[in-house]
Short mmCIF file of C-alpha atoms in Angstrom, two decimals:
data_model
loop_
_atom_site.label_atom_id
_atom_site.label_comp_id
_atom_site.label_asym_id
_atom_site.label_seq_id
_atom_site.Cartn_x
_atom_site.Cartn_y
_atom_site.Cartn_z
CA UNK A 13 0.00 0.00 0.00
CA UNK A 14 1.31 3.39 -0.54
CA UNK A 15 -0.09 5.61 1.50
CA UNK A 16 2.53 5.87 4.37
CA UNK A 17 5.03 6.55 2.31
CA UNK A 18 3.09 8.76 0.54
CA UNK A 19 2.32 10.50 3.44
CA UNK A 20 5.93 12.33 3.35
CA UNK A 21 4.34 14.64 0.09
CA UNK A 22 1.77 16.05 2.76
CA UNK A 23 4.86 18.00 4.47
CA UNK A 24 6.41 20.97 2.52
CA UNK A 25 8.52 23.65 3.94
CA UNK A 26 6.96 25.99 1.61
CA UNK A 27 5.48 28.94 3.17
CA UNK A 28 1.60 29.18 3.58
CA UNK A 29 0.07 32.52 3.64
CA UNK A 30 -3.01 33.75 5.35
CA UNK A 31 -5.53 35.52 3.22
CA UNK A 32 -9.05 36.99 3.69
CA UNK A 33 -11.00 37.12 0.84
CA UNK A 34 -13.77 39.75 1.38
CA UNK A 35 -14.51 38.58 5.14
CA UNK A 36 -14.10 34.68 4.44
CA UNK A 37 -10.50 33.29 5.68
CA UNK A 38 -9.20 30.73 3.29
CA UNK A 39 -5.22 29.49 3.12
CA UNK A 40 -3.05 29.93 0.10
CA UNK A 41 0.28 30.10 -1.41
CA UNK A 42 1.14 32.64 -4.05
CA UNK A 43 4.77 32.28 -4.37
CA UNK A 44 4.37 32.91 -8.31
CA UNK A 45 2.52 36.36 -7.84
CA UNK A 46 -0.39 34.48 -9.99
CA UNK A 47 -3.21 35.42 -7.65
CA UNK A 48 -2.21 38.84 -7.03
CA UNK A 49 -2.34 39.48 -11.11
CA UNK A 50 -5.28 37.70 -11.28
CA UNK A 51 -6.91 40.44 -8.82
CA UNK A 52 -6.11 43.06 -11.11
CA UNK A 53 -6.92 41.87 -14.95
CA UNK A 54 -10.35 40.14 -13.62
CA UNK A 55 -12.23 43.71 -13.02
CA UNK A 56 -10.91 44.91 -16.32
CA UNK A 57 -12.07 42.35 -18.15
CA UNK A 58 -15.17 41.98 -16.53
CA UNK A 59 -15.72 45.98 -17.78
CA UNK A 60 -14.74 45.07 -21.44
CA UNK A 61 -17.34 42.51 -20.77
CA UNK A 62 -19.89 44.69 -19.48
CA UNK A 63 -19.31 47.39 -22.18
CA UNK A 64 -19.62 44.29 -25.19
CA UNK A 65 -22.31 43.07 -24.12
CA UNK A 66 -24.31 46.63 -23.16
CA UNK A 67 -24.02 47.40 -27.11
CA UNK A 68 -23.81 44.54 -28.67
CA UNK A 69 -25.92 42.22 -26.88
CA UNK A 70 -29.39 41.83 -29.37
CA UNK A 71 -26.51 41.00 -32.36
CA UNK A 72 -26.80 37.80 -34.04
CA UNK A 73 -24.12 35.26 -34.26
CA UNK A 74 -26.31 33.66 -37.00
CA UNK A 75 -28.18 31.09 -38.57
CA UNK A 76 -28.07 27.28 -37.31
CA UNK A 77 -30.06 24.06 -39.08
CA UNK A 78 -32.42 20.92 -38.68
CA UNK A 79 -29.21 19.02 -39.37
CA UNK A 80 -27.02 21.11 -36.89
CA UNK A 81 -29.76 20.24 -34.35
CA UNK A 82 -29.15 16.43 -35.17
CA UNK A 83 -25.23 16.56 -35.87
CA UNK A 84 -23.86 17.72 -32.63
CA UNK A 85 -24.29 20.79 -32.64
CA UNK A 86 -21.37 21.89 -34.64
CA UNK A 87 -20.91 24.82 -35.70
CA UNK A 88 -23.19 26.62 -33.46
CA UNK A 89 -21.58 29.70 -31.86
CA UNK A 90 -23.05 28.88 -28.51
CA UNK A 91 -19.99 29.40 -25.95
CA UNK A 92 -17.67 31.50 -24.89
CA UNK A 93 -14.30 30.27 -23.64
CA UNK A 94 -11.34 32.83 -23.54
CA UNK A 95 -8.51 30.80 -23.51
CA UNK A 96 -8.27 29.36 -26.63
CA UNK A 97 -10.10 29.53 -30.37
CA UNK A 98 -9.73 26.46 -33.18
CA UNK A 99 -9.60 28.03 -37.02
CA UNK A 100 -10.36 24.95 -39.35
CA UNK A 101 -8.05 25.83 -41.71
CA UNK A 102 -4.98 27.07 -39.01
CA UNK A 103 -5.80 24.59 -35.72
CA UNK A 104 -5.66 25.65 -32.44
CA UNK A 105 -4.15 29.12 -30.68
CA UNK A 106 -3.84 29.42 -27.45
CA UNK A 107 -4.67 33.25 -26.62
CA UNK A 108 -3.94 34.29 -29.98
CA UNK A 109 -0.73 32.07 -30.28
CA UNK A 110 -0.24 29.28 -32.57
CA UNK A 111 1.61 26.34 -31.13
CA UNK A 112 4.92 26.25 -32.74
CA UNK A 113 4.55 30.26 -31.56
CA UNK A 114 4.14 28.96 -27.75
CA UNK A 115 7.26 26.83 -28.07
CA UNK A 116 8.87 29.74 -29.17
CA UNK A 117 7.60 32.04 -26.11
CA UNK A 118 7.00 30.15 -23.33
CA UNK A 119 9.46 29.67 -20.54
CA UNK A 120 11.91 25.97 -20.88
CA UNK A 121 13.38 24.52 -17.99
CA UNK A 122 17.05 24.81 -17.47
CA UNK A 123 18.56 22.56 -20.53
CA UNK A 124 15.05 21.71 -22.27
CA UNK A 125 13.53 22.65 -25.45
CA UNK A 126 9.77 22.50 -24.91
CA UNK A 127 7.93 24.30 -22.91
CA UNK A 128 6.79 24.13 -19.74
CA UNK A 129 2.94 23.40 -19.13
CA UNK A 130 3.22 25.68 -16.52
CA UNK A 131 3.56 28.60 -18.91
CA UNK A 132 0.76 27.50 -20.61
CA UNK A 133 -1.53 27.55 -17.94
CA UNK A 134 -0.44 30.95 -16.73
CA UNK A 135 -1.22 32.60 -20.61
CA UNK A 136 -4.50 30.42 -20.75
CA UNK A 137 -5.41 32.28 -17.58
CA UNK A 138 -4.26 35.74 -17.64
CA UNK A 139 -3.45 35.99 -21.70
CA UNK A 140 -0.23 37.26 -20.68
CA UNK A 141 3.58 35.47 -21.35
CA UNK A 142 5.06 34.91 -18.10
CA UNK A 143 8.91 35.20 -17.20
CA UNK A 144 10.98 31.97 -16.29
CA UNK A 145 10.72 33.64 -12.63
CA UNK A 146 6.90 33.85 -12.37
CA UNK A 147 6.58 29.83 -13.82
CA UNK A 148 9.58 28.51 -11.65
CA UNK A 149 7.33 30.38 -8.58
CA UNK A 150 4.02 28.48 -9.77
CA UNK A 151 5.90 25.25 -9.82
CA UNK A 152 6.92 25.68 -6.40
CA UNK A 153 3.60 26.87 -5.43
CA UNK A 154 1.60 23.50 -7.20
CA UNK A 155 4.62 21.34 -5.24
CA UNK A 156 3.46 22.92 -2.31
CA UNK A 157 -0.50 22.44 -2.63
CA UNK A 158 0.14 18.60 -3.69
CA UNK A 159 -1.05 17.28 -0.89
CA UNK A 160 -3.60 14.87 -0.82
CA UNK A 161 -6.99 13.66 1.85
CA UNK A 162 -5.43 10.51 3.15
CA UNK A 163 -9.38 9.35 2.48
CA UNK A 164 -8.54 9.71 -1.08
CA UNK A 165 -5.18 8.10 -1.06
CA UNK A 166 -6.80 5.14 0.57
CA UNK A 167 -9.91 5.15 -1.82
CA UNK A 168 -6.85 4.34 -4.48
CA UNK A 169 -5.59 2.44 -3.06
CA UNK A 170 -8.41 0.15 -2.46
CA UNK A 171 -9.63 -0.48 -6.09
CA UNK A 172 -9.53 -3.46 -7.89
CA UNK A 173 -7.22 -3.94 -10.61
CA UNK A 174 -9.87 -4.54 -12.98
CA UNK A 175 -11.15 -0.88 -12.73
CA UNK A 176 -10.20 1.10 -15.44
CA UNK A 177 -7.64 3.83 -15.02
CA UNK A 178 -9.95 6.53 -16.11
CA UNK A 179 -12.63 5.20 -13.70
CA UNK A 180 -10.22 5.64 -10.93
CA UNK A 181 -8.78 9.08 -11.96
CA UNK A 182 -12.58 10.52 -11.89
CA UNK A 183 -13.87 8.98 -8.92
CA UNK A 184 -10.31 10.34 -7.18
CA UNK A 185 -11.31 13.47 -8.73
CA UNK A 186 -14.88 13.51 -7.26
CA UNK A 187 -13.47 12.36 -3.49
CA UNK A 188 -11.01 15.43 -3.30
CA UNK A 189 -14.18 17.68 -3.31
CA UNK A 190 -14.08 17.32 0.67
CA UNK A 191 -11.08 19.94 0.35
CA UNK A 192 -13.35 22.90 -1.71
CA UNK A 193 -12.74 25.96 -0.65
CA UNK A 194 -15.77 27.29 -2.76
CA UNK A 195 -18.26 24.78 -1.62
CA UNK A 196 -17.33 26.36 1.89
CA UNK A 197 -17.24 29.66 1.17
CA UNK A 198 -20.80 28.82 -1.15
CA UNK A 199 -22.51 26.99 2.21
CA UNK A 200 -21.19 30.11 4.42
CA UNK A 201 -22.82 32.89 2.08
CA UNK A 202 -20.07 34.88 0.18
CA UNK A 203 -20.98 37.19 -2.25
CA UNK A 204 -21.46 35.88 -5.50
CA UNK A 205 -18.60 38.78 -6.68
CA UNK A 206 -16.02 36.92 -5.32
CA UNK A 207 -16.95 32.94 -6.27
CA UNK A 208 -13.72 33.32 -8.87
CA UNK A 209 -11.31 33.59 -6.16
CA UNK A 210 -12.64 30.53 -4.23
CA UNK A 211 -12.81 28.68 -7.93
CA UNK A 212 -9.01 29.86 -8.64
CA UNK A 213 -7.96 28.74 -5.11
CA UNK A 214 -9.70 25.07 -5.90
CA UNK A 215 -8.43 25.18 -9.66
CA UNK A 216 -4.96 25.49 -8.65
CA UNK A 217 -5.34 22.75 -5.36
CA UNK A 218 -6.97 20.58 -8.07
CA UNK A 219 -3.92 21.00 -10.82
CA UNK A 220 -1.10 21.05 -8.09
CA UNK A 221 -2.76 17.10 -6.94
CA UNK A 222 -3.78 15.51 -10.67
CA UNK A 223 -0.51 14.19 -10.96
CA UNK A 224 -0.02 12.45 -7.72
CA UNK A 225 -3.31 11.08 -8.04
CA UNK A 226 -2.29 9.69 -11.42
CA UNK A 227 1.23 8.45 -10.45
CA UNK A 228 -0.55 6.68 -7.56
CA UNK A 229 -3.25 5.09 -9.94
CA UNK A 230 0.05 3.87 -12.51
CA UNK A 231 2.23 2.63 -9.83
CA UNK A 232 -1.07 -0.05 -7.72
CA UNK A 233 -2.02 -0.82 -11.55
CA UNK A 234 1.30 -1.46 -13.25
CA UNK A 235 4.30 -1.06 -10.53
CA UNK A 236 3.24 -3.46 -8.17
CA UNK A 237 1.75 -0.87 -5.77
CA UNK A 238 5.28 0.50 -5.07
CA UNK A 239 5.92 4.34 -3.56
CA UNK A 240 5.82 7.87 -5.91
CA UNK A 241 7.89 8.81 -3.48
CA UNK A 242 7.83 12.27 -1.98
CA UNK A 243 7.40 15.56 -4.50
CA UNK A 244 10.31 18.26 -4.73
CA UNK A 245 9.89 21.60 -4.59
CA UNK A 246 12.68 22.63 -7.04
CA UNK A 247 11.35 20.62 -9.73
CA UNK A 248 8.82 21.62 -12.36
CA UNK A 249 5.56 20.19 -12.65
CA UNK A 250 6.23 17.51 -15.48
CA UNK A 251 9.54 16.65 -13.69
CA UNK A 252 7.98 16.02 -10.58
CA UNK A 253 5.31 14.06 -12.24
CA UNK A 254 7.68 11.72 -14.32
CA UNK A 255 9.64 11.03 -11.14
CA UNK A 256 6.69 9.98 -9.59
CA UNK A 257 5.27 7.72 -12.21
CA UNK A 258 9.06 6.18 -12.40
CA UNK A 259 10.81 7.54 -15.29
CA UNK A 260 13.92 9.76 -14.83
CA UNK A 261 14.97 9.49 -18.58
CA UNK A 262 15.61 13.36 -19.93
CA UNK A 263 13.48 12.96 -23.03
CA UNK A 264 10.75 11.38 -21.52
CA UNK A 265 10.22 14.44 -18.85
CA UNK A 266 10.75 16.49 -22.30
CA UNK A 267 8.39 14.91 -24.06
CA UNK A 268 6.14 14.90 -20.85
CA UNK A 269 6.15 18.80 -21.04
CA UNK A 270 5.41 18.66 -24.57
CA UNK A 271 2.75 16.33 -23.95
CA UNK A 272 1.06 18.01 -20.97
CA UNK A 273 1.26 21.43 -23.06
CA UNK A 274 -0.53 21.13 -26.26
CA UNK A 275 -3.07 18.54 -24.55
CA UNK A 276 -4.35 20.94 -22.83
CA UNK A 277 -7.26 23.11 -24.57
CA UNK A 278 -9.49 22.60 -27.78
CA UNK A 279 -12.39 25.28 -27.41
CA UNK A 280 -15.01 24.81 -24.98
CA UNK A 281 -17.12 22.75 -27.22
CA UNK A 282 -15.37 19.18 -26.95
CA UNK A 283 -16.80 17.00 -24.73
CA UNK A 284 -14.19 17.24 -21.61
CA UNK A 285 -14.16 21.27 -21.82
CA UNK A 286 -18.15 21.44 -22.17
CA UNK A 287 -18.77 19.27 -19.73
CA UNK A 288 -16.60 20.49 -17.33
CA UNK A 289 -18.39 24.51 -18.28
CA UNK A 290 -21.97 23.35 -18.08
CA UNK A 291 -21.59 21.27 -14.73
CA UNK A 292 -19.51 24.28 -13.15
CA UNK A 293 -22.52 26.20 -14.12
CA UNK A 294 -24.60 24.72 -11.49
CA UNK A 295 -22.33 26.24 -9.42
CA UNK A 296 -21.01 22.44 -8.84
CA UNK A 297 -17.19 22.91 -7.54
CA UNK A 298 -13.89 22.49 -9.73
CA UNK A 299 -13.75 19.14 -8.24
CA UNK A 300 -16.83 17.84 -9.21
CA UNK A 301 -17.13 20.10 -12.81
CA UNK A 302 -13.93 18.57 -13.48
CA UNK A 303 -14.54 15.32 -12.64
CA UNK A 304 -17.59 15.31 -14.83
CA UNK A 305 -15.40 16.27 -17.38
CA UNK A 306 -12.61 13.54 -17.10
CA UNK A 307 -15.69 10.96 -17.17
CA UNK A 308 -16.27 12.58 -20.90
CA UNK A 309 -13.05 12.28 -21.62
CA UNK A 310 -13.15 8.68 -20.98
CA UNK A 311 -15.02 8.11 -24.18
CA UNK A 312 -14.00 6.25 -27.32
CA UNK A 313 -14.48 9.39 -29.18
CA UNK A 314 -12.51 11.90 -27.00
CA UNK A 315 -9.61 10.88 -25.28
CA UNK A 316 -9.67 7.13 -25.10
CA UNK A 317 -9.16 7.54 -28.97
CA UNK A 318 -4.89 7.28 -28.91
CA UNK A 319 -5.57 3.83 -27.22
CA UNK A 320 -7.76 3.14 -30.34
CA UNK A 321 -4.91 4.21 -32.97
CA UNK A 322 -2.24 2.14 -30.88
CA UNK A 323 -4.73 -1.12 -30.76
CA UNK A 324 -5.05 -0.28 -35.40
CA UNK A 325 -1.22 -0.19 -35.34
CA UNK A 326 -0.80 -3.34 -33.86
CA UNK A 327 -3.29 -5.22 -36.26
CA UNK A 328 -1.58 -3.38 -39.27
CA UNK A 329 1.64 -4.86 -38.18
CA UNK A 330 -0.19 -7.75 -37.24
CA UNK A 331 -1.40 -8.19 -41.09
CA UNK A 332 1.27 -6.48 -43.37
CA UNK A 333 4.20 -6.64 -40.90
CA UNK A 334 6.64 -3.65 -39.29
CA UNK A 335 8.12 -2.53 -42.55
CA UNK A 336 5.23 -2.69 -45.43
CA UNK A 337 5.88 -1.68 -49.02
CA UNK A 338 3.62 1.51 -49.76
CA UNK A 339 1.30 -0.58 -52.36
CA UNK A 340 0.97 -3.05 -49.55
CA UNK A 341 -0.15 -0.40 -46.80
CA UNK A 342 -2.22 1.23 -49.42
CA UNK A 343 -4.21 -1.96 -49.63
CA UNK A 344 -4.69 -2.06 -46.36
CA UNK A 345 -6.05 1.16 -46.14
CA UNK A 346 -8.61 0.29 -48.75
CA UNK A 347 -9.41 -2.85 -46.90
CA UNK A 348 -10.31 -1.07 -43.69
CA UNK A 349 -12.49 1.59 -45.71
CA UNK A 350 -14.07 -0.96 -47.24
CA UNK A 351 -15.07 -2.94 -44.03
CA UNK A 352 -16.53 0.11 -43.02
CA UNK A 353 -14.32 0.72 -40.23
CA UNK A 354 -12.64 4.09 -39.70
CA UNK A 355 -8.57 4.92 -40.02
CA UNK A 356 -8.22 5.73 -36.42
CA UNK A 357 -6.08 9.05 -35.64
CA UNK A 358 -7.30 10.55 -38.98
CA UNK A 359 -10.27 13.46 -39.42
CA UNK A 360 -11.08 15.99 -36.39
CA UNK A 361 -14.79 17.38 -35.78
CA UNK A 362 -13.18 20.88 -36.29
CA UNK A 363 -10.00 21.28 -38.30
CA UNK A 364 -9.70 20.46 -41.55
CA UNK A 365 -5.67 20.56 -42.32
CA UNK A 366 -3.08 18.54 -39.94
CA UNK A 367 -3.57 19.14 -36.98
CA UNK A 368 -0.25 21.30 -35.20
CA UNK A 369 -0.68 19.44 -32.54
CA UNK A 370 0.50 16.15 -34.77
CA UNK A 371 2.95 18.57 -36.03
CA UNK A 372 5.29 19.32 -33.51
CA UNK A 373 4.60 15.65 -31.81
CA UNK A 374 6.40 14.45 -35.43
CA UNK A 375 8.62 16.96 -35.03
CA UNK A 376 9.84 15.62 -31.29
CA UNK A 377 9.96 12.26 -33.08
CA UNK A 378 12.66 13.18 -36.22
CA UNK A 379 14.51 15.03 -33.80
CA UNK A 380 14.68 11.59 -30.90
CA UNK A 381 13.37 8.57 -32.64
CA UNK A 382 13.77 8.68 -36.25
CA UNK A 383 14.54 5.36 -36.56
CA UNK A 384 11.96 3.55 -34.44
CA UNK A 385 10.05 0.79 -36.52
CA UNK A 386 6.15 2.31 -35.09
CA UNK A 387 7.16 5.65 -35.96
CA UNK A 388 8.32 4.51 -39.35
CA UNK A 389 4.84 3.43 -39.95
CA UNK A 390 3.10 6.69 -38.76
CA UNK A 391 5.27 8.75 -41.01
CA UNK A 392 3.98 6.02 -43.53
CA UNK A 393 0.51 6.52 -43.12
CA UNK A 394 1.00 10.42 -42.92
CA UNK A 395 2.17 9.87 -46.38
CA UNK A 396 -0.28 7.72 -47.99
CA UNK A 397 -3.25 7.96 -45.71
CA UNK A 398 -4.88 11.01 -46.85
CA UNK A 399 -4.68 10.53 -50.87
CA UNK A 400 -6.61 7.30 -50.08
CA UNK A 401 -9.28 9.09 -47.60
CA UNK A 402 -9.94 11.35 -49.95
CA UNK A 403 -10.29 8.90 -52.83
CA UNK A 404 -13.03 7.11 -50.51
CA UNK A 405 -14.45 9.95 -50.55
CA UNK A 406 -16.24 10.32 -46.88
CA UNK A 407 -13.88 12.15 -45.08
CA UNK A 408 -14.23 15.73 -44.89
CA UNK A 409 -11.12 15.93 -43.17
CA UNK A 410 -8.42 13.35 -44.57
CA UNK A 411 -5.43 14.48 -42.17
CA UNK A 412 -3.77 12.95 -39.17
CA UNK A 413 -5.10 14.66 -35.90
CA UNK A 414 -3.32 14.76 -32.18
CA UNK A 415 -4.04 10.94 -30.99
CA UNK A 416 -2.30 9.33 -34.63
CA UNK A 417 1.00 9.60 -32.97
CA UNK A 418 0.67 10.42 -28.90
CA UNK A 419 0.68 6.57 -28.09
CA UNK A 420 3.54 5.67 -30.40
CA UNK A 421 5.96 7.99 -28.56
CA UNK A 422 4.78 6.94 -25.00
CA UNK A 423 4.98 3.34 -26.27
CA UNK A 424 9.18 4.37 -27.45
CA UNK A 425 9.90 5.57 -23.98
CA UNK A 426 8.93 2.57 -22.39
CA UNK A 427 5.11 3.89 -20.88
CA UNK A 428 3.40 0.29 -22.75
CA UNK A 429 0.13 0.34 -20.51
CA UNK A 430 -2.44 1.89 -23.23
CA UNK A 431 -5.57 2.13 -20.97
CA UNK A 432 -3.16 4.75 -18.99
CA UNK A 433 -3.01 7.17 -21.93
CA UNK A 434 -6.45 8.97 -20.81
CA UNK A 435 -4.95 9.84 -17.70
CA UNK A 436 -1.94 11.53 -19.13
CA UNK A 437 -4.55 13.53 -21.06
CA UNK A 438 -6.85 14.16 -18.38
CA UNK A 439 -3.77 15.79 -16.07
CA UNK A 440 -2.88 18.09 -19.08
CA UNK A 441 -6.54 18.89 -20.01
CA UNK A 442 -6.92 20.34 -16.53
CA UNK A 443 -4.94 23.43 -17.52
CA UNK A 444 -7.85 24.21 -20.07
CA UNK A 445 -11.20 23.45 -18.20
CA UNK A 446 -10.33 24.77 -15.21
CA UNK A 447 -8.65 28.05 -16.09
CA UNK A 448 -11.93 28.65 -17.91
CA UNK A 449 -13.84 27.56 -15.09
CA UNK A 450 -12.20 30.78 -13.13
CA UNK A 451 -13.61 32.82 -16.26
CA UNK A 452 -16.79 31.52 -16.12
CA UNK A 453 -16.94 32.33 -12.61
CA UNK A 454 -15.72 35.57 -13.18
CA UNK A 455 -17.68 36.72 -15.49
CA UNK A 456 -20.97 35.47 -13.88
CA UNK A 457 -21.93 33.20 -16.40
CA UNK A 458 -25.31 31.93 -15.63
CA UNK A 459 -26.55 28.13 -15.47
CA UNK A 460 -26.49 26.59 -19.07
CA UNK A 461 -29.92 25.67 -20.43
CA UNK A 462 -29.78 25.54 -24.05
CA UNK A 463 -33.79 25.34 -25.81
CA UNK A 464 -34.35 21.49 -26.90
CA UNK A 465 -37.03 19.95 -29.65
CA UNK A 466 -38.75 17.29 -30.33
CA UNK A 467 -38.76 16.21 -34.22
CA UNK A 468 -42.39 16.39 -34.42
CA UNK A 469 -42.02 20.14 -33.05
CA UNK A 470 -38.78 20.77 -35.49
CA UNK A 471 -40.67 20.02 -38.45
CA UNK A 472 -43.94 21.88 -37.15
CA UNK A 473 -41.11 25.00 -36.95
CA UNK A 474 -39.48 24.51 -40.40
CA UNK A 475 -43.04 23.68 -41.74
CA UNK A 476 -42.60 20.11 -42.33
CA UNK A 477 -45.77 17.72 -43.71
#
């Protein structure tokens, strides 16, 4: 069992600091300044708000359809979620920065070339670049908030084997709502002005304990149940994971980062980021709005999808062997699209060009791995794949998206256990729900009730016999 030895990442020597927020006493660190800059951009933005919305409220954002309705909803500009925007044609930017732009600008630890997830997190939240000072001070300050309910720890480590990881990682998720600081300050009265700060003080509790929680769930399932081991505070926040999980090899903590960083937002219209929005609007806590989210995420058709590409790989190894002459893998192409079964990895709800996100994960993998026989294949299929999607015809997007090569680089580094993948994704994807969750919160977003039909009353409305 690992909780007395896990016990030791309770104690830091960090500093804790008293704070009163508007007459309700709470305890926080703020060694990165975070908070304090927090406190000053929220009431200007709240006025830009305010101002938008004053004259421009009654505007229309358009036109939607019957088939919309039916399809998902895509394509309905229904949300608002600051921190990042998807073009179809250009992918994702994260406040107004492409990815190979955030590599470029974000803060690297000492020796590294990608950038730190912290960074990320602090321009999804304020939409400012922060110095390698202010992200070495939130690593310290999510080392020293780490520490997890020992009722949680022993909730872990109590579950069968046989429970998926994703399963555990939620209900974990769910337990640590015991420690909200806005369900507290909610039961007590506080003014619904200041429910951001309470959110921001459970957002960053929530993102300083994910990867604990996660190492703990790796090391019962896969490690025999052995120690993580105590965090430390001079480490970053991928380091510290990757020591816990067991890996000290430099490019896996660098790919880690990488990982962890451009896994962390896609709108607020997937499934993880919605979910996570429309439960928080009940004015559920970050714990439980986030947990919601993670159990979204656990879906074949969001995040458990990597797992799906790794499981194709295998078979198409399986069937045409490790190094297949193009004609060969072409056929097999044909042969899935024919069984009517889908080229897993390839086509995106959204973008319709490859997504970056592929990009610079192919880019990690020329650089460290060129030669490695499951990469080989990727860059394969990256080749031929799309000619033959678009031949079939059904694809409105042909190109590779993030999970066609995630899994492959885990796999190279040693990380084998597929059903784990999720959880890797679920740690990063915090960064993204939950700074918006401080955004909804600030900005007083109401509960989310979108209008639903029936089809006898849709075709009543479009006139329908």
């Amino acid at each position: 069992m690992l909780y007395s030895s896990f016990t030791s990442v309770r104690h830091f020597s960090g500093k804790c600091v008293a704070r009163s927020i508007r007459g309700y006493a709470t305890t926080s660190t703020d060694s990165s300044g975070l908070r304090d800059l927090m406190t000053r951009i929220v009431p200007q933005k709240q006025k830009e708000v305010a101002a938008f919305r004053k004259e421009y409220g009654n505007s229309s954002l358009g036109e939607y359809t019957v088939d919309q309705a039916y399809g998902g909803m895509r394509g309905i500009k229904g949300l608002v979620t600051e921190t990042s925007l998807l073009d179809p044609e250009e992918g994702i930017r994260f406040r107004g920065y492409t990815i190979p732009e955030c590599q470029e600008r974000l803060p690297h630890a000492q020796g590294g070339k990608e950038p730190l997830p912290e960074g990320l997190f602090w321009l999804l939240l304020t939409g400012e670049t922060p110095s390698e000072a202010q992200v070495k001070g939130l690593s310290k300050e999510w080392a020293e908030r780490a520490h997890l309910p020992s009722h949680v720890v022993t909730m872990l480590n109590g579950f069968p084997s046989n429970l998926h990881p994703m399963s555990q990682f939620s209900a974990a998720i769910v337990a640590m709502n015991s420690e909200s600081r806005f369900a507290k300050a909610y039961s007590e009265g506080v003014h619904k002005s200041s429910y951001w700060e309470y959110v921001y003080e459970d957002c960053m509790d929530l993102i300083a304990k994910l990867p604990s929680v996660a190492a703990i769930i790796y090391r019962n399932l896969y490690r025999d149940s052995t120690s993580v081991g105590a965090l430390d505070l001079n480490k970053d926040w991928s380091a510290n994971f990757s020591a816990m999980l067991g890996y000290d090899d430099a490019e896996f903590i660098e790919l880690l980062r990488l990982y962890l960083t451009i896994h962390t937002d896609h709108e607020g219209g997937n499934v993880s980021a919605h979910t996570c929005h429309l439960v928080g609007s009940a004015l559920s806590d970050p714990y439980l709005s986030f947990g919601a989210g993670m159990c979204g995420l656990a879906g074949p058709l969001h995040g458990l999808a990597n797992q799906e590409v790794l499981v194709w790989l295998t078979n198409v190894i399986a069937k045409v062997g490790e190094n297949p002459s193009d004609e060969k893998m072409k056929a097999f192409l044909w042969e899935t699209l024919k069984g009517g079964q889908v080229v897993p990895g390839y086509g995106h709800a959204v973008l319709r060009k490859t997504d970056p996100r592929y990009m610079c994960q192919r880019e990690f993998a020329l650089k460290h791995l060129p030669n490695d026989p499951k990469f080989r294949m990727v860059s394969q299929l990256y080749e031929l794949a799309p000619a033959v999607l678009l031949e079939h015809g059904k694809a409105k997007n042909p190109y590779p998206n993030v999970d066609a090569h995630s899994g492959v680089l885990l796999q190279y580094y040693g990380m084998t256990e597929m059903s784990y993948y999720t959880v890797l994704f679920g740690v990063s994807r915090a960064l993204g729900c939950l700074s918006s969750l401080v955004w909804d919160r600030a900005f007083g977003l109401p509960i989310e009730r979108p209008k639903s039909m029936t089809t006898t009353a849709l075709k009543k409305l479009v006139g329908a016999k």
